[in-house]
Amino acid sequence: MDASAAPTKAPAGAGVTAVAVAMARATETGRADRMFHDPYAQPFVDAARAVLDADEWPSLVAWVDLFYSRGVVRTRFIDDFVSEAAAGGCGQVVILGAGLDARAFRLPLPEADVFEVDTPSVFGFKDKVLADAGARPTARSRTAVYADLREDFAARLAGSTFDPGRPTAWVAEGVLPYLTAEQARQVITDVGRLSAPGSRLVFEHSDKPGPDPRAATAALSTPGANRISAMVRGGLGPGGRDWVAGQGWTIHVTERGDLGPRYGRPDDRLPGGQFITATRD
């Protein structure tokens, strides 16, 4: 992508972490043994590099190196979740805090309507890059919902063509940790209120009150770590998984550590954590 065609402003705040995720997805897409194909990840990276401050780039590269296997394993796991949920009757997919997620443009979802929820600044960057790349939805439809998850995103979503009477697949990929426990529980409460029976939900979780010591040491020694770690608020926190189960969801737990070897991306630098998939009762 020509830098002159890039957006004039890269996403700020948590949007920087979205660029880091895109970098990992671009690297994975270029591998001969790739677990998924994201043709829009590299255009996102190129557009961001053209406008980010020069001193930000080395820290992003170092951060991606540390979190690479975790990021791409998560992408593959959630790709599979979305595809299986859509095939299993969820005719709507809602991606919360969508960032630079391009699933509506790269997964075969011809019978699903995808709703992406994020802030106007993120979509301003994202949609320009997608348009320049000639992206066309592979889903039946794709709707951008301009909303901050810390505010009343549910009202914005309900004001779109979203239908709460249809089973929905909800994706909270890497977003809950950037919310406080109160904010994260409000998001899940709103999701439950808008979920018909048979709806599904996926998110990451850790029952530990803090990061694994080895993970914390590795992260804090990475250039630029303070900037990113300062945005983390903890999400659902200890007991959050059981709290979700008490809100009318049947949950299934997948240990993160089991997925790396399964997908061919073992990495013990950032151990621990789980993926929670849940079905609305």
PDB file of C-alpha atoms in Angstrom:
ATOM      1  CA  MET A   1       0.000   0.000   0.000  1.00  0.00           C
ATOM      2  CA  ASP A   2       1.361   3.445  -0.980  1.00  0.00           C
ATOM      3  CA  ALA A   3       2.046   5.554   2.098  1.00  0.00           C
ATOM      4  CA  SER A   4       0.466   8.557   0.392  1.00  0.00           C
ATOM      5  CA  ALA A   5      -2.834   6.671   0.378  1.00  0.00           C
ATOM      6  CA  ALA A   6      -2.639   5.867   4.100  1.00  0.00           C
ATOM      7  CA  PRO A   7      -4.986   7.458   6.609  1.00  0.00           C
ATOM      8  CA  THR A   8      -3.673  10.732   8.028  1.00  0.00           C
ATOM      9  CA  LYS A   9      -3.888   9.442  11.594  1.00  0.00           C
ATOM     10  CA  ALA A  10      -3.269   6.037  13.127  1.00  0.00           C
ATOM     11  CA  PRO A  11      -5.596   4.821  15.885  1.00  0.00           C
ATOM     12  CA  ALA A  12      -4.518   5.999  19.315  1.00  0.00           C
ATOM     13  CA  GLY A  13      -4.640   4.329  22.713  1.00  0.00           C
ATOM     14  CA  ALA A  14      -5.711   0.708  22.540  1.00  0.00           C
ATOM     15  CA  GLY A  15      -5.593   1.041  18.737  1.00  0.00           C
ATOM     16  CA  VAL A  16      -1.819   0.643  18.998  1.00  0.00           C
ATOM     17  CA  THR A  17      -2.330  -2.872  20.331  1.00  0.00           C
ATOM     18  CA  ALA A  18      -4.596  -3.537  17.338  1.00  0.00           C
ATOM     19  CA  VAL A  19      -1.661  -2.650  15.081  1.00  0.00           C
ATOM     20  CA  ALA A  20       0.499  -5.109  17.030  1.00  0.00           C
ATOM     21  CA  VAL A  21      -2.078  -7.857  16.483  1.00  0.00           C
ATOM     22  CA  ALA A  22      -2.152  -7.017  12.767  1.00  0.00           C
ATOM     23  CA  MET A  23       1.637  -7.336  12.657  1.00  0.00           C
ATOM     24  CA  ALA A  24       1.444 -10.838  14.136  1.00  0.00           C
ATOM     25  CA  ARG A  25      -1.304 -11.836  11.694  1.00  0.00           C
ATOM     26  CA  ALA A  26       0.702 -10.475   8.770  1.00  0.00           C
ATOM     27  CA  THR A  27       3.736 -12.504   9.812  1.00  0.00           C
ATOM     28  CA  GLU A  28       1.667 -15.656  10.213  1.00  0.00           C
ATOM     29  CA  THR A  29       0.021 -15.126   6.828  1.00  0.00           C
ATOM     30  CA  GLY A  30       3.465 -15.089   5.209  1.00  0.00           C
ATOM     31  CA  ARG A  31       4.477 -18.453   6.633  1.00  0.00           C
ATOM     32  CA  ALA A  32       4.402 -21.602   4.525  1.00  0.00           C
ATOM     33  CA  ASP A  33       2.813 -23.446   7.476  1.00  0.00           C
ATOM     34  CA  ARG A  34       0.374 -20.642   8.311  1.00  0.00           C
ATOM     35  CA  MET A  35      -2.647 -21.380  10.469  1.00  0.00           C
ATOM     36  CA  PHE A  36      -4.841 -18.787   8.741  1.00  0.00           C
ATOM     37  CA  HIS A  37      -4.754 -16.290   5.897  1.00  0.00           C
ATOM     38  CA  ASP A  38      -5.370 -12.594   6.562  1.00  0.00           C
ATOM     39  CA  PRO A  39      -4.642 -10.638   3.362  1.00  0.00           C
ATOM     40  CA  TYR A  40      -5.522  -7.318   5.034  1.00  0.00           C
ATOM     41  CA  ALA A  41      -3.123  -7.553   7.963  1.00  0.00           C
ATOM     42  CA  GLN A  42      -0.121  -6.292   5.990  1.00  0.00           C
ATOM     43  CA  PRO A  43      -2.006  -3.309   4.500  1.00  0.00           C
ATOM     44  CA  PHE A  44      -3.000  -2.336   8.058  1.00  0.00           C
ATOM     45  CA  VAL A  45       0.626  -2.595   9.150  1.00  0.00           C
ATOM     46  CA  ASP A  46       1.906  -0.583   6.178  1.00  0.00           C
ATOM     47  CA  ALA A  47      -0.647   2.177   6.754  1.00  0.00           C
ATOM     48  CA  ALA A  48       0.175   2.357  10.456  1.00  0.00           C
ATOM     49  CA  ARG A  49       3.918   2.433   9.893  1.00  0.00           C
ATOM     50  CA  ALA A  50       3.519   5.375   7.525  1.00  0.00           C
ATOM     51  CA  VAL A  51       1.997   7.520  10.247  1.00  0.00           C
ATOM     52  CA  LEU A  52       3.281   6.221  13.593  1.00  0.00           C
ATOM     53  CA  ASP A  53       6.146   8.060  15.260  1.00  0.00           C
ATOM     54  CA  ALA A  54       9.486   6.509  14.353  1.00  0.00           C
ATOM     55  CA  ASP A  55      10.334   5.792  18.005  1.00  0.00           C
ATOM     56  CA  GLU A  56       7.130   3.767  18.457  1.00  0.00           C
ATOM     57  CA  TRP A  57       7.961   1.167  15.840  1.00  0.00           C
ATOM     58  CA  PRO A  58      10.855  -0.685  17.567  1.00  0.00           C
ATOM     59  CA  SER A  59       8.773  -1.161  20.717  1.00  0.00           C
ATOM     60  CA  LEU A  60       5.885  -2.559  18.670  1.00  0.00           C
ATOM     61  CA  VAL A  61       8.218  -5.003  16.928  1.00  0.00           C
ATOM     62  CA  ALA A  62       9.591  -6.174  20.281  1.00  0.00           C
ATOM     63  CA  TRP A  63       6.099  -6.504  21.741  1.00  0.00           C
ATOM     64  CA  VAL A  64       4.919  -8.563  18.776  1.00  0.00           C
ATOM     65  CA  ASP A  65       7.926 -10.866  19.073  1.00  0.00           C
ATOM     66  CA  LEU A  66       6.999 -11.588  22.688  1.00  0.00           C
ATOM     67  CA  PHE A  67       3.276 -12.052  22.098  1.00  0.00           C
ATOM     68  CA  TYR A  68       3.446 -13.595  18.628  1.00  0.00           C
ATOM     69  CA  SER A  69       2.484 -17.185  19.396  1.00  0.00           C
ATOM     70  CA  ARG A  70      -0.220 -16.083  21.834  1.00  0.00           C
ATOM     71  CA  GLY A  71      -1.719 -13.726  19.252  1.00  0.00           C
ATOM     72  CA  VAL A  72      -1.791 -16.118  16.326  1.00  0.00           C
ATOM     73  CA  VAL A  73      -3.064 -19.050  18.394  1.00  0.00           C
ATOM     74  CA  ARG A  74      -5.876 -16.806  19.610  1.00  0.00           C
ATOM     75  CA  THR A  75      -6.673 -15.775  16.043  1.00  0.00           C
ATOM     76  CA  ARG A  76      -6.905 -19.379  14.878  1.00  0.00           C
ATOM     77  CA  PHE A  77      -8.996 -20.447  17.852  1.00  0.00           C
ATOM     78  CA  ILE A  78     -11.490 -17.634  17.354  1.00  0.00           C
ATOM     79  CA  ASP A  79     -11.573 -18.138  13.575  1.00  0.00           C
ATOM     80  CA  ASP A  80     -12.678 -21.701  14.249  1.00  0.00           C
ATOM     81  CA  PHE A  81     -15.197 -20.526  16.854  1.00  0.00           C
ATOM     82  CA  VAL A  82     -16.807 -18.054  14.443  1.00  0.00           C
ATOM     83  CA  SER A  83     -16.948 -20.514  11.561  1.00  0.00           C
ATOM     84  CA  GLU A  84     -18.426 -23.273  13.721  1.00  0.00           C
ATOM     85  CA  ALA A  85     -20.943 -20.956  15.366  1.00  0.00           C
ATOM     86  CA  ALA A  86     -22.120 -19.635  12.002  1.00  0.00           C
ATOM     87  CA  ALA A  87     -22.441 -23.161  10.639  1.00  0.00           C
ATOM     88  CA  GLY A  88     -24.293 -24.149  13.819  1.00  0.00           C
ATOM     89  CA  GLY A  89     -27.086 -21.619  13.474  1.00  0.00           C
ATOM     90  CA  CYS A  90     -25.692 -18.282  14.651  1.00  0.00           C
ATOM     91  CA  GLY A  91     -26.755 -16.014  11.807  1.00  0.00           C
ATOM     92  CA  GLN A  92     -25.198 -12.944  13.418  1.00  0.00           C
ATOM     93  CA  VAL A  93     -21.623 -12.323  14.553  1.00  0.00           C
ATOM     94  CA  VAL A  94     -20.793  -9.393  16.820  1.00  0.00           C
ATOM     95  CA  ILE A  95     -17.129  -8.480  17.244  1.00  0.00           C
ATOM     96  CA  LEU A  96     -16.680  -6.357  20.354  1.00  0.00           C
ATOM     97  CA  GLY A  97     -13.809  -3.894  20.274  1.00  0.00           C
ATOM     98  CA  ALA A  98     -13.196  -5.005  16.702  1.00  0.00           C
ATOM     99  CA  GLY A  99      -9.995  -3.064  16.118  1.00  0.00           C
ATOM    100  CA  LEU A 100      -8.374  -4.278  12.891  1.00  0.00           C
ATOM    101  CA  ASP A 101     -10.295  -7.564  12.809  1.00  0.00           C
ATOM    102  CA  ALA A 102     -10.997  -8.529   9.184  1.00  0.00           C
ATOM    103  CA  ARG A 103     -13.041 -11.695   9.688  1.00  0.00           C
ATOM    104  CA  ALA A 104     -16.013 -10.192   7.835  1.00  0.00           C
ATOM    105  CA  PHE A 105     -13.708  -9.908   4.810  1.00  0.00           C
ATOM    106  CA  ARG A 106     -11.728 -13.156   4.996  1.00  0.00           C
ATOM    107  CA  LEU A 107     -13.842 -15.926   6.561  1.00  0.00           C
ATOM    108  CA  PRO A 108     -16.485 -17.702   4.456  1.00  0.00           C
ATOM    109  CA  LEU A 109     -19.646 -16.452   6.195  1.00  0.00           C
ATOM    110  CA  PRO A 110     -22.200 -16.215   3.359  1.00  0.00           C
ATOM    111  CA  GLU A 111     -25.169 -16.740   5.695  1.00  0.00           C
ATOM    112  CA  ALA A 112     -24.006 -14.489   8.538  1.00  0.00           C
ATOM    113  CA  ASP A 113     -24.390 -10.783   9.233  1.00  0.00           C
ATOM    114  CA  VAL A 114     -21.325  -9.355  10.961  1.00  0.00           C
ATOM    115  CA  PHE A 115     -21.471  -6.359  13.302  1.00  0.00           C
ATOM    116  CA  GLU A 116     -18.212  -4.719  14.356  1.00  0.00           C
ATOM    117  CA  VAL A 117     -18.270  -2.505  17.460  1.00  0.00           C
ATOM    118  CA  ASP A 118     -15.542   0.082  17.978  1.00  0.00           C
ATOM    119  CA  THR A 119     -14.885   3.815  18.113  1.00  0.00           C
ATOM    120  CA  PRO A 120     -15.151   6.220  15.154  1.00  0.00           C
ATOM    121  CA  SER A 121     -11.385   6.831  15.149  1.00  0.00           C
ATOM    122  CA  VAL A 122     -10.661   3.131  14.722  1.00  0.00           C
ATOM    123  CA  PHE A 123     -13.139   2.786  11.876  1.00  0.00           C
ATOM    124  CA  GLY A 124     -11.783   5.934  10.237  1.00  0.00           C
ATOM    125  CA  PHE A 125      -8.402   4.254   9.961  1.00  0.00           C
ATOM    126  CA  LYS A 126      -9.640   0.752   9.273  1.00  0.00           C
ATOM    127  CA  ASP A 127     -12.220   1.463   6.591  1.00  0.00           C
ATOM    128  CA  LYS A 128      -9.828   3.653   4.599  1.00  0.00           C
ATOM    129  CA  VAL A 129      -7.256   0.861   4.506  1.00  0.00           C
ATOM    130  CA  LEU A 130      -9.864  -1.751   3.557  1.00  0.00           C
ATOM    131  CA  ALA A 131     -11.222   0.468   0.776  1.00  0.00           C
ATOM    132  CA  ASP A 132      -7.726   1.102  -0.607  1.00  0.00           C
ATOM    133  CA  ALA A 133      -7.094  -2.659  -0.541  1.00  0.00           C
ATOM    134  CA  GLY A 134     -10.305  -3.320  -2.486  1.00  0.00           C
ATOM    135  CA  ALA A 135     -11.777  -5.408   0.330  1.00  0.00           C
ATOM    136  CA  ARG A 136     -15.276  -6.805  -0.083  1.00  0.00           C
ATOM    137  CA  PRO A 137     -17.178  -8.598   2.696  1.00  0.00           C
ATOM    138  CA  THR A 138     -17.214 -12.375   2.546  1.00  0.00           C
ATOM    139  CA  ALA A 139     -20.034 -12.290   5.085  1.00  0.00           C
ATOM    140  CA  ARG A 140     -23.606 -11.672   3.960  1.00  0.00           C
ATOM    141  CA  SER A 141     -23.299  -8.184   5.391  1.00  0.00           C
ATOM    142  CA  ARG A 142     -20.919  -6.151   7.520  1.00  0.00           C
ATOM    143  CA  THR A 143     -22.066  -3.269   9.712  1.00  0.00           C
ATOM    144  CA  ALA A 144     -19.821  -0.886  11.614  1.00  0.00           C
ATOM    145  CA  VAL A 145     -21.315   0.163  14.957  1.00  0.00           C
ATOM    146  CA  TYR A 146     -19.638   3.278  16.334  1.00  0.00           C
ATOM    147  CA  ALA A 147     -19.515   2.792  20.093  1.00  0.00           C
ATOM    148  CA  ASP A 148     -17.139   2.581  23.047  1.00  0.00           C
ATOM    149  CA  LEU A 149     -17.594  -0.574  25.114  1.00  0.00           C
ATOM    150  CA  ARG A 150     -17.184   1.520  28.250  1.00  0.00           C
ATOM    151  CA  GLU A 151     -20.365   3.345  27.337  1.00  0.00           C
ATOM    152  CA  ASP A 152     -23.780   2.171  26.146  1.00  0.00           C
ATOM    153  CA  PHE A 153     -22.675   0.132  23.150  1.00  0.00           C
ATOM    154  CA  ALA A 154     -25.764  -2.079  23.481  1.00  0.00           C
ATOM    155  CA  ALA A 155     -28.073   0.797  22.576  1.00  0.00           C
ATOM    156  CA  ARG A 156     -25.999   1.600  19.475  1.00  0.00           C
ATOM    157  CA  LEU A 157     -26.012  -2.032  18.431  1.00  0.00           C
ATOM    158  CA  ALA A 158     -29.745  -2.391  19.060  1.00  0.00           C
ATOM    159  CA  GLY A 159     -30.287   0.725  16.953  1.00  0.00           C
ATOM    160  CA  SER A 160     -28.721  -0.957  13.931  1.00  0.00           C
ATOM    161  CA  THR A 161     -30.118  -3.875  11.950  1.00  0.00           C
ATOM    162  CA  PHE A 162     -29.035  -6.268  14.720  1.00  0.00           C
ATOM    163  CA  ASP A 163     -31.852  -8.610  15.757  1.00  0.00           C
ATOM    164  CA  PRO A 164     -31.722  -9.855  19.389  1.00  0.00           C
ATOM    165  CA  GLY A 165     -34.197 -12.571  18.483  1.00  0.00           C
ATOM    166  CA  ARG A 166     -31.627 -14.369  16.306  1.00  0.00           C
ATOM    167  CA  PRO A 167     -28.851 -16.535  17.778  1.00  0.00           C
ATOM    168  CA  THR A 168     -25.593 -14.592  17.755  1.00  0.00           C
ATOM    169  CA  ALA A 169     -21.903 -15.412  18.019  1.00  0.00           C
ATOM    170  CA  TRP A 170     -20.190 -12.851  20.262  1.00  0.00           C
ATOM    171  CA  VAL A 171     -16.424 -12.318  20.026  1.00  0.00           C
ATOM    172  CA  ALA A 172     -14.543 -10.498  22.797  1.00  0.00           C
ATOM    173  CA  GLU A 173     -11.015 -11.002  21.509  1.00  0.00           C
ATOM    174  CA  GLY A 174      -8.394  -9.442  23.731  1.00  0.00           C
ATOM    175  CA  VAL A 175     -10.703  -6.609  24.758  1.00  0.00           C
ATOM    176  CA  LEU A 176     -11.980  -7.423  28.268  1.00  0.00           C
ATOM    177  CA  PRO A 177      -8.569  -6.979  29.973  1.00  0.00           C
ATOM    178  CA  TYR A 178      -8.652  -3.296  28.967  1.00  0.00           C
ATOM    179  CA  LEU A 179     -11.840  -2.818  30.998  1.00  0.00           C
ATOM    180  CA  THR A 180     -12.338  -2.690  34.739  1.00  0.00           C
ATOM    181  CA  ALA A 181     -14.199  -5.568  36.387  1.00  0.00           C
ATOM    182  CA  GLU A 182     -17.320  -3.421  36.582  1.00  0.00           C
ATOM    183  CA  GLN A 183     -17.107  -2.433  32.924  1.00  0.00           C
ATOM    184  CA  ALA A 184     -16.373  -5.996  31.777  1.00  0.00           C
ATOM    185  CA  ARG A 185     -19.317  -7.394  33.731  1.00  0.00           C
ATOM    186  CA  GLN A 186     -21.583  -4.723  32.278  1.00  0.00           C
ATOM    187  CA  VAL A 187     -20.495  -5.750  28.769  1.00  0.00           C
ATOM    188  CA  ILE A 188     -21.264  -9.401  29.478  1.00  0.00           C
ATOM    189  CA  THR A 189     -24.586  -8.436  31.074  1.00  0.00           C
ATOM    190  CA  ASP A 190     -25.550  -6.461  27.954  1.00  0.00           C
ATOM    191  CA  VAL A 191     -24.432  -9.335  25.734  1.00  0.00           C
ATOM    192  CA  GLY A 192     -26.660 -11.704  27.708  1.00  0.00           C
ATOM    193  CA  ARG A 193     -29.614  -9.348  27.444  1.00  0.00           C
ATOM    194  CA  LEU A 194     -29.242  -9.266  23.649  1.00  0.00           C
ATOM    195  CA  SER A 195     -28.659 -13.013  23.231  1.00  0.00           C
ATOM    196  CA  ALA A 196     -31.317 -15.411  22.038  1.00  0.00           C
ATOM    197  CA  PRO A 197     -31.078 -19.031  23.267  1.00  0.00           C
ATOM    198  CA  GLY A 198     -28.315 -20.840  21.401  1.00  0.00           C
ATOM    199  CA  SER A 199     -26.136 -17.735  21.131  1.00  0.00           C
ATOM    200  CA  ARG A 200     -22.431 -18.268  21.724  1.00  0.00           C
ATOM    201  CA  LEU A 201     -19.654 -16.235  23.316  1.00  0.00           C
ATOM    202  CA  VAL A 202     -15.862 -16.445  23.355  1.00  0.00           C
ATOM    203  CA  PHE A 203     -13.349 -14.558  25.493  1.00  0.00           C
ATOM    204  CA  GLU A 204     -10.006 -15.017  27.209  1.00  0.00           C
ATOM    205  CA  HIS A 205      -9.778 -15.388  30.959  1.00  0.00           C
ATOM    206  CA  SER A 206      -7.441 -15.902  33.874  1.00  0.00           C
ATOM    207  CA  ASP A 207      -8.562 -16.648  37.415  1.00  0.00           C
ATOM    208  CA  LYS A 208      -5.274 -15.380  38.814  1.00  0.00           C
ATOM    209  CA  PRO A 209      -5.367 -11.955  40.491  1.00  0.00           C
ATOM    210  CA  GLY A 210      -2.267 -10.898  38.582  1.00  0.00           C
ATOM    211  CA  PRO A 211      -0.066 -11.975  35.658  1.00  0.00           C
ATOM    212  CA  ASP A 212       2.093 -15.072  35.816  1.00  0.00           C
ATOM    213  CA  PRO A 213       5.485 -13.956  37.272  1.00  0.00           C
ATOM    214  CA  ARG A 214       7.404 -15.261  34.256  1.00  0.00           C
ATOM    215  CA  ALA A 215       5.031 -13.492  31.893  1.00  0.00           C
ATOM    216  CA  ALA A 216       5.264 -10.279  33.876  1.00  0.00           C
ATOM    217  CA  THR A 217       9.067 -10.357  33.847  1.00  0.00           C
ATOM    218  CA  ALA A 218       9.176 -10.961  30.101  1.00  0.00           C
ATOM    219  CA  ALA A 219       6.611  -8.274  29.376  1.00  0.00           C
ATOM    220  CA  LEU A 220       8.151  -5.598  31.581  1.00  0.00           C
ATOM    221  CA  SER A 221      11.572  -6.115  29.999  1.00  0.00           C
ATOM    222  CA  THR A 222      10.123  -5.417  26.548  1.00  0.00           C
ATOM    223  CA  PRO A 223      10.619  -1.905  25.125  1.00  0.00           C
ATOM    224  CA  GLY A 224       7.430   0.136  25.282  1.00  0.00           C
ATOM    225  CA  ALA A 225       5.821  -2.256  27.767  1.00  0.00           C
ATOM    226  CA  ASN A 226       4.816   0.495  30.160  1.00  0.00           C
ATOM    227  CA  ARG A 227       2.720   2.204  27.521  1.00  0.00           C
ATOM    228  CA  ILE A 228       0.679  -0.903  26.775  1.00  0.00           C
ATOM    229  CA  SER A 229       0.540  -2.339  30.294  1.00  0.00           C
ATOM    230  CA  ALA A 230      -0.773   1.008  31.580  1.00  0.00           C
ATOM    231  CA  MET A 231      -3.949   0.434  29.557  1.00  0.00           C
ATOM    232  CA  VAL A 232      -4.704  -2.940  31.158  1.00  0.00           C
ATOM    233  CA  ARG A 233      -7.456  -2.809  33.776  1.00  0.00           C
ATOM    234  CA  GLY A 234      -7.877  -6.525  34.536  1.00  0.00           C
ATOM    235  CA  GLY A 235     -11.231  -7.382  32.973  1.00  0.00           C
ATOM    236  CA  LEU A 236     -13.495  -9.897  34.687  1.00  0.00           C
ATOM    237  CA  GLY A 237     -10.746 -10.889  37.099  1.00  0.00           C
ATOM    238  CA  PRO A 238     -10.735 -13.768  39.591  1.00  0.00           C
ATOM    239  CA  GLY A 239     -14.069 -15.527  39.739  1.00  0.00           C
ATOM    240  CA  GLY A 240     -15.175 -13.997  36.456  1.00  0.00           C
ATOM    241  CA  ARG A 241     -15.602 -17.328  34.714  1.00  0.00           C
ATOM    242  CA  ASP A 242     -17.975 -18.593  37.388  1.00  0.00           C
ATOM    243  CA  TRP A 243     -19.799 -15.274  37.377  1.00  0.00           C
ATOM    244  CA  VAL A 244     -20.454 -15.652  33.627  1.00  0.00           C
ATOM    245  CA  ALA A 245     -21.766 -19.181  34.200  1.00  0.00           C
ATOM    246  CA  GLY A 246     -24.198 -17.727  36.708  1.00  0.00           C
ATOM    247  CA  GLN A 247     -25.581 -15.330  34.115  1.00  0.00           C
ATOM    248  CA  GLY A 248     -27.294 -18.024  32.066  1.00  0.00           C
ATOM    249  CA  TRP A 249     -24.376 -19.393  30.043  1.00  0.00           C
ATOM    250  CA  THR A 250     -23.079 -22.945  29.806  1.00  0.00           C
ATOM    251  CA  ILE A 251     -19.316 -22.634  29.611  1.00  0.00           C
ATOM    252  CA  HIS A 252     -16.489 -24.724  28.212  1.00  0.00           C
ATOM    253  CA  VAL A 253     -12.858 -24.120  29.162  1.00  0.00           C
ATOM    254  CA  THR A 254      -9.887 -24.576  26.829  1.00  0.00           C
ATOM    255  CA  GLU A 255      -6.443 -24.146  28.353  1.00  0.00           C
ATOM    256  CA  ARG A 256      -4.304 -21.796  26.300  1.00  0.00           C
ATOM    257  CA  GLY A 257      -1.251 -23.936  26.919  1.00  0.00           C
ATOM    258  CA  ASP A 258      -2.873 -26.875  25.142  1.00  0.00           C
ATOM    259  CA  LEU A 259      -3.452 -24.934  21.930  1.00  0.00           C
ATOM    260  CA  GLY A 260       0.099 -23.863  21.072  1.00  0.00           C
ATOM    261  CA  PRO A 261       1.386 -27.425  20.636  1.00  0.00           C
ATOM    262  CA  ARG A 262      -1.852 -28.442  18.907  1.00  0.00           C
ATOM    263  CA  TYR A 263      -1.440 -25.675  16.324  1.00  0.00           C
ATOM    264  CA  GLY A 264       2.324 -26.025  16.029  1.00  0.00           C
ATOM    265  CA  ARG A 265       3.118 -22.801  17.902  1.00  0.00           C
ATOM    266  CA  PRO A 266       4.410 -23.886  21.344  1.00  0.00           C
ATOM    267  CA  ASP A 267       5.791 -21.041  23.450  1.00  0.00           C
ATOM    268  CA  ASP A 268       6.234 -21.059  27.232  1.00  0.00           C
ATOM    269  CA  ARG A 269       7.248 -17.414  27.613  1.00  0.00           C
ATOM    270  CA  LEU A 270       3.665 -16.317  28.371  1.00  0.00           C
ATOM    271  CA  PRO A 271       2.059 -19.276  30.120  1.00  0.00           C
ATOM    272  CA  GLY A 272      -1.366 -19.597  31.660  1.00  0.00           C
ATOM    273  CA  GLY A 273      -4.799 -18.364  30.803  1.00  0.00           C
ATOM    274  CA  GLN A 274      -7.837 -19.901  29.208  1.00  0.00           C
ATOM    275  CA  PHE A 275     -10.275 -19.474  26.371  1.00  0.00           C
ATOM    276  CA  ILE A 276     -13.873 -19.561  27.510  1.00  0.00           C
ATOM    277  CA  THR A 277     -16.573 -20.515  25.033  1.00  0.00           C
ATOM    278  CA  ALA A 278     -20.138 -20.257  26.275  1.00  0.00           C
ATOM    279  CA  THR A 279     -23.622 -21.066  24.979  1.00  0.00           C
ATOM    280  CA  ARG A 280     -26.716 -19.154  26.016  1.00  0.00           C
ATOM    281  CA  ASP A 281     -29.184 -21.385  27.837  1.00  0.00           C
TER     282      ASP A 281
END
